[in-house]
C-alpha positions in Angstrom: -16.1 11.5 27.2 -14.3 10.5 30.4 -11.2 12.4 31.8 -8.3 10.2 32.3 -8.0 9.7 36.0 -4.4 10.1 37.7 -2.3 6.8 37.0 -3.4 3.8 38.8 -7.0 5.1 39.6 -9.7 2.9 37.9 -11.4 4.9 34.9 -15.3 5.2 34.8 -16.9 4.1 31.5 -19.0 6.2 29.4 -20.5 5.7 26.1 -19.7 8.0 23.1 -20.6 7.9 19.3 -18.5 8.5 16.2 -15.1 7.4 15.2 -11.9 7.7 17.0 -8.5 7.3 15.1 -5.1 5.6 15.9 -1.5 6.3 16.5 1.6 4.2 16.7 5.0 4.4 18.7 6.9 3.9 22.3 10.1 4.4 24.6 11.1 5.7 28.0 8.6 7.2 30.6 9.8 11.2 30.5 8.8 14.5 29.4 10.9 17.6 28.4 11.6 20.5 26.4 12.1 20.5 22.8 15.8 19.5 22.0 18.0 21.6 19.7 21.2 20.0 19.6 22.6 19.4 16.0 21.8 16.5 14.0 23.5 14.5 11.5 25.6 16.4 8.7 23.5 17.2 5.8 24.1 15.6 2.1 24.3 18.1 -1.0 20.4 17.2 -1.2 19.7 17.9 2.2 21.7 21.2 2.2 19.3 22.5 -0.5 16.2 21.7 1.3 14.6 23.6 4.2 15.6 26.9 3.1 12.5 28.0 1.5 11.6 29.5 -1.9 8.1 31.0 -1.5 6.3 28.0 -2.2 5.3 25.6 0.6 6.3 22.1 -0.5 5.1 19.3 1.6 6.5 15.6 1.4 4.7 12.7 2.9 6.4 9.6 4.3 3.8 7.3 4.9 3.3 3.4 4.7 2.4 1.9 1.1 4.1 -1.2 1.9 5.2 -2.9 5.1 3.6 -4.0 8.3 1.6 -0.9 8.6 0.4 -0.6 4.9 -3.1 -0.7 5.9 -2.7 2.7 7.6 -1.4 4.4 4.5 -4.7 5.2 2.5 -6.4 7.4 5.2 -3.0 9.1 6.3 -2.6 10.0 2.6 -6.2 11.1 2.0 -5.9 13.1 5.1 -3.0 15.4 3.8 -4.7 15.4 0.3 -7.9 16.8 1.8 -5.9 19.4 3.8 -3.9 20.5 0.6 -7.1 20.8 -1.5 -8.7 22.9 1.1 -5.7 25.1 1.6 -5.3 25.7 -2.1 -9.0 26.4 -2.6 -8.6 29.1 0.3 -5.8 30.8 -1.7 -2.7 28.6 -0.8 0.0 29.8 1.6 2.1 33.0 1.0 -0.2 33.7 -2.1 0.9 30.4 -3.8 -0.5 26.9 -4.2 0.7 24.3 -1.8 2.2 21.3 -3.3 2.5 17.6 -2.0 4.6 14.8 -2.9 4.1 11.2 -1.5 6.5 8.6 -0.8 6.5 5.3 0.7 7.8 4.7 4.0 7.9 1.0 4.0 9.0 -0.5 7.6 12.3 -1.2 9.6 13.0 -4.3 7.3 13.9 -2.2 4.3 15.8 1.0 3.2 12.6 2.4 1.7 12.2 5.2 4.0 15.9 6.5 3.8 15.7 6.4 0.1 12.1 8.3 0.1 13.5 10.9 2.2 16.5 11.4 0.1 14.2 11.9 -2.9 11.9 14.3 -0.9 15.0 16.5 0.2 16.2 16.6 -3.3 12.6 18.1 -4.3 13.5 20.7 -1.7 10.4 19.9 0.6 9.9 22.2 3.5 8.2 19.6 5.9 7.8 15.8 5.7 4.7 14.5 7.1 5.2 10.9 8.5 6.2 8.2 9.4 3.3 6.0 10.8 6.0 3.8 12.7 8.0 5.3 15.5 11.0 3.0 14.6 10.8 4.4 10.9 10.8 8.0 12.1 13.8 7.3 14.4 15.8 5.6 11.4 15.4 9.1 9.6 15.1 11.9 11.8 18.5 12.9 11.9 18.6 13.0 8.1 15.3 15.2 8.0 16.1 17.4 10.8 19.5 17.9 9.7 18.6 19.4 6.6 16.4 22.1 8.2 13.1 20.5 7.5 10.2 19.9 9.6 9.7 16.1 10.5 6.0 16.1 11.3 4.3 12.5 12.4 0.7 12.1 12.6 1.1 8.8 14.2 4.3 8.2 16.1 3.7 7.7 19.8 7.1 6.6 20.8 8.1 8.3 24.3 11.9 8.4 22.9 11.0 11.0 20.5 10.0 13.5 23.1 13.6 14.2 24.1 15.2 13.4 21.0 17.8 15.9 19.8 15.8 17.2 16.7 16.9 20.9 16.3 13.5 22.0 17.4 11.9 20.4 14.2 10.1 17.3 15.2 6.2 17.7 16.1 3.4 15.2 16.1 -0.4 15.2 16.6 -0.3 11.9 18.0 0.2 11.6 21.9 3.4 9.9 23.5 2.4 6.3 24.6 2.5 7.5 28.4 -1.1 8.1 27.8 -2.3 5.1 25.9 -0.6 2.9 28.5 -2.2 4.7 31.3 -5.6 4.0 29.8 -4.6 0.5 28.9 -3.6 -0.6 32.1 -6.4 1.2 34.0 -8.9 -0.6 31.5 -7.5 -4.0 32.4 -7.7 -3.5 36.4 -11.1 -1.8 35.7 -12.1 -5.1 33.9 -11.2 -7.0 37.0 -7.8 -8.3 35.7 -5.7 -8.3 38.8 -3.1 -10.5 36.8 -1.8 -9.5 33.6 0.7 -10.9 30.8 2.0 -8.5 28.2 3.4 -9.4 25.0 5.0 -6.7 23.0 7.2 -6.5 19.9 10.9 -5.4 20.1 11.0 -1.9 18.9 10.6 1.5 20.3 6.9 1.5 20.1 6.4 -2.0 21.8 8.9 -1.8 24.7 7.6 1.8 25.5 4.0 0.8 25.5 4.4 -2.2 27.4 6.5 -0.4 30.3 3.7 2.4 30.3 1.0 -0.3 30.6 2.9 -2.5 33.2 3.3 0.9 35.2 -0.5 1.6 35.2 -1.5 -1.9 36.0 0.9 -2.1 39.0 -0.3 1.6 40.1 -3.9 0.1 40.0 -3.3 -2.7 42.3 -2.5 -5.3 39.6 0.4 -7.6 38.7 2.1 -8.2 35.5 2.7 -12.0 35.9 4.6 -12.3 32.6 6.1 -9.7 30.3 7.5 -10.9 26.9 9.3 -8.6 24.3 9.3 -10.5 21.3 11.0 -10.6 17.9 8.4 -9.5 15.5 10.0 -11.5 12.5 9.8 -14.7 14.7 8.3 -17.6 12.6 6.7 -19.2 15.9 5.3 -17.6 19.1 4.6 -21.1 20.8 7.4 -20.8 23.5 6.3 -17.2 24.2 2.5 -18.2 24.7 3.5 -21.2 26.7 5.4 -19.1 29.4 1.9 -17.0 29.5 -0.2 -20.0 29.8 1.9 -21.0 32.7 1.0 -17.9 34.8 -2.7 -18.3 33.6 -3.3 -14.5 33.8 -6.9 -12.9 33.6 -5.8 -10.5 31.2 -3.5 -10.6 27.9 -2.3 -7.3 26.5 -0.9 -8.0 22.9 1.2 -4.8 21.6 2.2 -5.2 18.0 1.5 -5.0 14.3 0.5 -7.4 11.8 2.4 -10.6 13.5 -0.4 -10.3 16.1 -2.2 -12.4 13.6 0.3 -15.3 14.4 0.1 -14.7 18.0 -3.4 -14.9 18.0 -3.5 -18.2 16.4 -1.1 -19.4 18.8 -3.0 -18.1 21.8 -6.1 -20.1 20.5 -3.9 -23.2 19.7 -2.9 -23.5 23.5 -6.5 -22.6 24.9 -6.0 -19.0 25.9 -9.0 -18.0 24.1 -10.8 -14.5 24.3 -13.5 -16.2 26.0 -11.6 -17.3 28.9 -9.1 -14.6 29.3 -9.5 -10.8 28.3 -7.6 -9.8 25.4 -6.5 -6.1 25.0 -5.0 -4.7 21.7 -3.7 -1.4 20.7 -3.4 1.1 18.0 -0.7 -0.9 15.9 -2.8 -4.0 15.7 -6.5 -3.1 16.1 -7.4 -4.0 12.7 -10.5 -4.7 10.7 -8.7 -6.7 8.0 -6.0 -8.7 9.9 -8.5 -11.1 11.5 -11.3 -11.7 9.2 -9.9 -15.3 8.2 -10.4 -16.5 11.7 -13.6 -18.5 12.8 -16.2 -16.0 13.6 -16.2 -15.1 17.5 -12.5 -15.6 17.8 -12.0 -11.8 18.9 -15.5 -11.3 20.3 -15.2 -9.2 23.4 -11.6 -8.1 22.7 -11.1 -4.4 23.5 -8.3 -2.2 22.1 -7.2 1.4 22.5 -6.8 4.1 19.7 -5.4 7.3 20.4 -7.7 10.0 18.8 -10.7 12.1 19.4 -14.3 11.4 17.9 -14.3 12.3 14.1 -17.4 13.9 12.7 -19.3 12.1 10.0 -19.0 15.2 7.7 -15.1 14.9 7.9 -15.3 11.3 6.9 -17.5 12.1 3.8 -14.6 14.6 2.7 -12.1 11.9 3.0 -14.2 9.5 0.9 -14.5 12.3 -1.9 -10.8 12.3 -1.9 -10.6 8.5 -1.8 -13.7 6.5 -2.5 -11.9 3.3 -1.6 -11.3 4.0 2.2 -12.3 1.5 4.3 -10.5 2.7 7.5 -10.0 6.2 8.7 -7.4 5.7 11.1 -4.7 8.5 11.5 -6.5 10.6 8.8 -7.7 13.6 11.3 -4.1 13.5 12.5 -2.6 13.7 9.1 -5.1 16.5 8.2 -4.4 18.5 11.3 -0.6 18.1 10.6 -0.6 19.5 7.1 -3.0 22.5 8.1 -0.6 23.4 11.1 2.3 23.4 8.8 0.6 25.8 6.5 -0.6 28.0 9.2 2.7 28.2 10.8 4.3 29.1 7.4 1.8 32.1 7.0 2.5 33.2 10.5 6.2 33.3 9.9 5.6 34.6 6.5 8.1 32.1 5.3 8.0 28.4 3.9 11.6 27.5 5.2 11.3 24.7 7.7 13.2 26.2 10.4 11.0 29.2 10.1 7.7 27.3 10.3 9.0 25.4 13.4 9.2 28.6 15.1 5.7 29.2 14.7 4.1 25.8 15.0 3.5 25.9 18.9 2.3 29.5 18.6 -0.7 28.6 16.0 -1.7 25.7 18.1 -2.5 27.5 21.2 -3.2 30.7 22.9 -5.1 32.9 20.5 -8.5 33.1 18.9 -9.8 29.7 18.3 -10.4 28.6 14.7 -11.2 25.1 13.2 -10.2 25.2 9.6 -7.3 26.7 7.4 -9.6 29.3 5.8 -11.1 30.8 9.0 -7.6 30.6 10.5 -5.6 32.3 7.7 -8.2 35.1 7.6 -7.4 35.8 11.1 -3.6 35.6 10.6 -3.7 38.0 8.0 -5.9 40.4 10.1 -3.1 40.6 12.5 -4.7 38.0 15.2 -3.1 35.4 17.2 -4.6 32.0 16.6 -5.5 28.8 18.3 -6.0 26.0 15.7 -8.3 23.1 17.2 -8.3 20.4 14.7 -10.5 17.3 13.8 -8.0 15.2 16.0 -8.5 17.3 18.9 -7.2 20.6 20.4 -3.4 19.7 19.7 -1.8 22.6 21.8 1.8 21.4 21.4 4.1 21.6 24.6 7.7 22.7 24.6 8.7 19.2 23.4 6.4 19.4 20.1 4.1 16.9 21.6 0.2 17.5 22.0 -0.2 18.4 25.8 -3.7 16.8 26.0 -5.2 14.0 24.0 -8.1 11.5 23.8 -7.8 7.9 23.7 -10.8 5.8 22.2 -11.7 2.2 23.5 -13.0 -0.2 21.1 -14.5 -3.6 21.4 -14.6 -6.5 18.6 -17.8 -8.2 17.7 -18.7 -11.9 16.5 -17.5 -10.8 13.1 -13.8 -10.1 14.2 -14.3 -6.4 13.6 -14.5 -3.6 15.6 -17.2 -0.9 15.0 -16.9 2.7 13.9 -18.3 3.8 17.2 -15.9 3.8 20.3 -17.5 2.7 23.5 -15.7 5.3 25.3 -13.4 8.3 24.9 -11.0 9.2 27.7 -9.0 12.3 27.6 -6.2 13.7 29.9 -2.9 15.6 30.1 0.0 13.8 28.9 2.0 14.9 32.0 -0.5 13.1 34.1 
C-alpha cells in the first residue's frame, strides 16, 4: 500500500493483491464539523420513526433499478451478511435485528422518496443508502428530520460533509477530495501534462471533477478542457469534438452508465485508449458496461475505486449469502455500516436513531481494537471502549461523520474490456490532506 502524497506530488506505484471496492459522490472542497441544524418538518410516518422500541430495525435504500443498479447486489449482500452475523451473536439489546430492503432508483424517478416513506412507516431506526450522492441529497432531509440515522456506504459527495443533517448522516466511503487527489496525481505521474475532463452534471460529477482538476494543476499539469455534461443527452459528439480539438494526453471520464455512449464517441472520433490515456472512476468502472465493445477497446485504461483490499474469506461469506454475485463493490462498506450502527446501539443501550448517532464516532475509534460484531459487542458488555476496524478500512469517523482516513485502489483494464479482481496499487491517506 502506498501513502497518498500531499496534493500535487507524484505518487509512487506499488503492487498489491486482493480486491478493492467502490464509492460514488461529489461537491465543494471543504471540511468541517457535523452540522446539527434542523431539517425538513417530519410527516406523521416520520414522526413515528426514530424513537426506538427496543428492537433495532434497519432499512436499506440501495439501487435495484437505475443507472447504478449493478452496484445493488453486493451492497444488499454486505448488509445481509452483517445482520446474519449480528443475530448469530445474540442480536442487539438482546433482540434480533431486522432489515427491510427498498430500491433507491436514481434521480430520474421518485422511487427513493417513496422508499423512504415506506421505511419510515415501518419505524426503522437507521437507513443504509443510497449509492448515489444525488439520491441521498434528495431524501436526507426527510430521513434526518425523522430522527433516523442516514448512513451511506457509497456517497462520496463533498457537499455532504457540511450538510445540515441534525448530526445523523454518516458514511463509510470517503469524500471525493481523496479520490480526486489520487486520480489527478495518477495522470500527472503517467506523464499526462495536458488533461481533459468529462464529468456528468450532478454533485458527484462536478465535485470529483473539481478535485481532480486541482490535483492535476498542483502537480504541474494543465486541464485543457473541462466539460460538465447532461447524463441524459442522446449524443456526446459535440463534447468529444471539443476535447479532440485540444488533443490532451489524458482523458478523465467521470460518470455512470452513460459512459458507454461517451466511449463510443471517443473511439468514433479517434481518441482511442491506445493513443490517449483514459481514466475512469468508481461510478463507471464496470465489468459489464463495456463487454460489447471490440476486444482491446479499454486495454490499458485505468480507474480509481475507494476501498481497501477485501480478504478472500469475506468474499466467500458474501457468496454464501448471494451465490449470484459477480461484483463485490461497496459490500465491505455496507457490511461495516450495519455493524457500526449495531455497535452504536449497544453502546447507547438504545435503538433510537438519535441515540445511535451519539455513539457512532465513539465506537469507531479510540478504544480497544476489534474487527467483528461478536468480539466488539463482548467488549462493550464488559464495559470496555471499542475501536471497530472494518473490512473497508479503519473507518474512524471525524466530527463530520466522514471517515478521517481512507484507501483508494487503482485498477487497469485488460484486452477483454474487464478490470481484474486485484488492484495494481492501493493508496491511503488522510481526508484532510
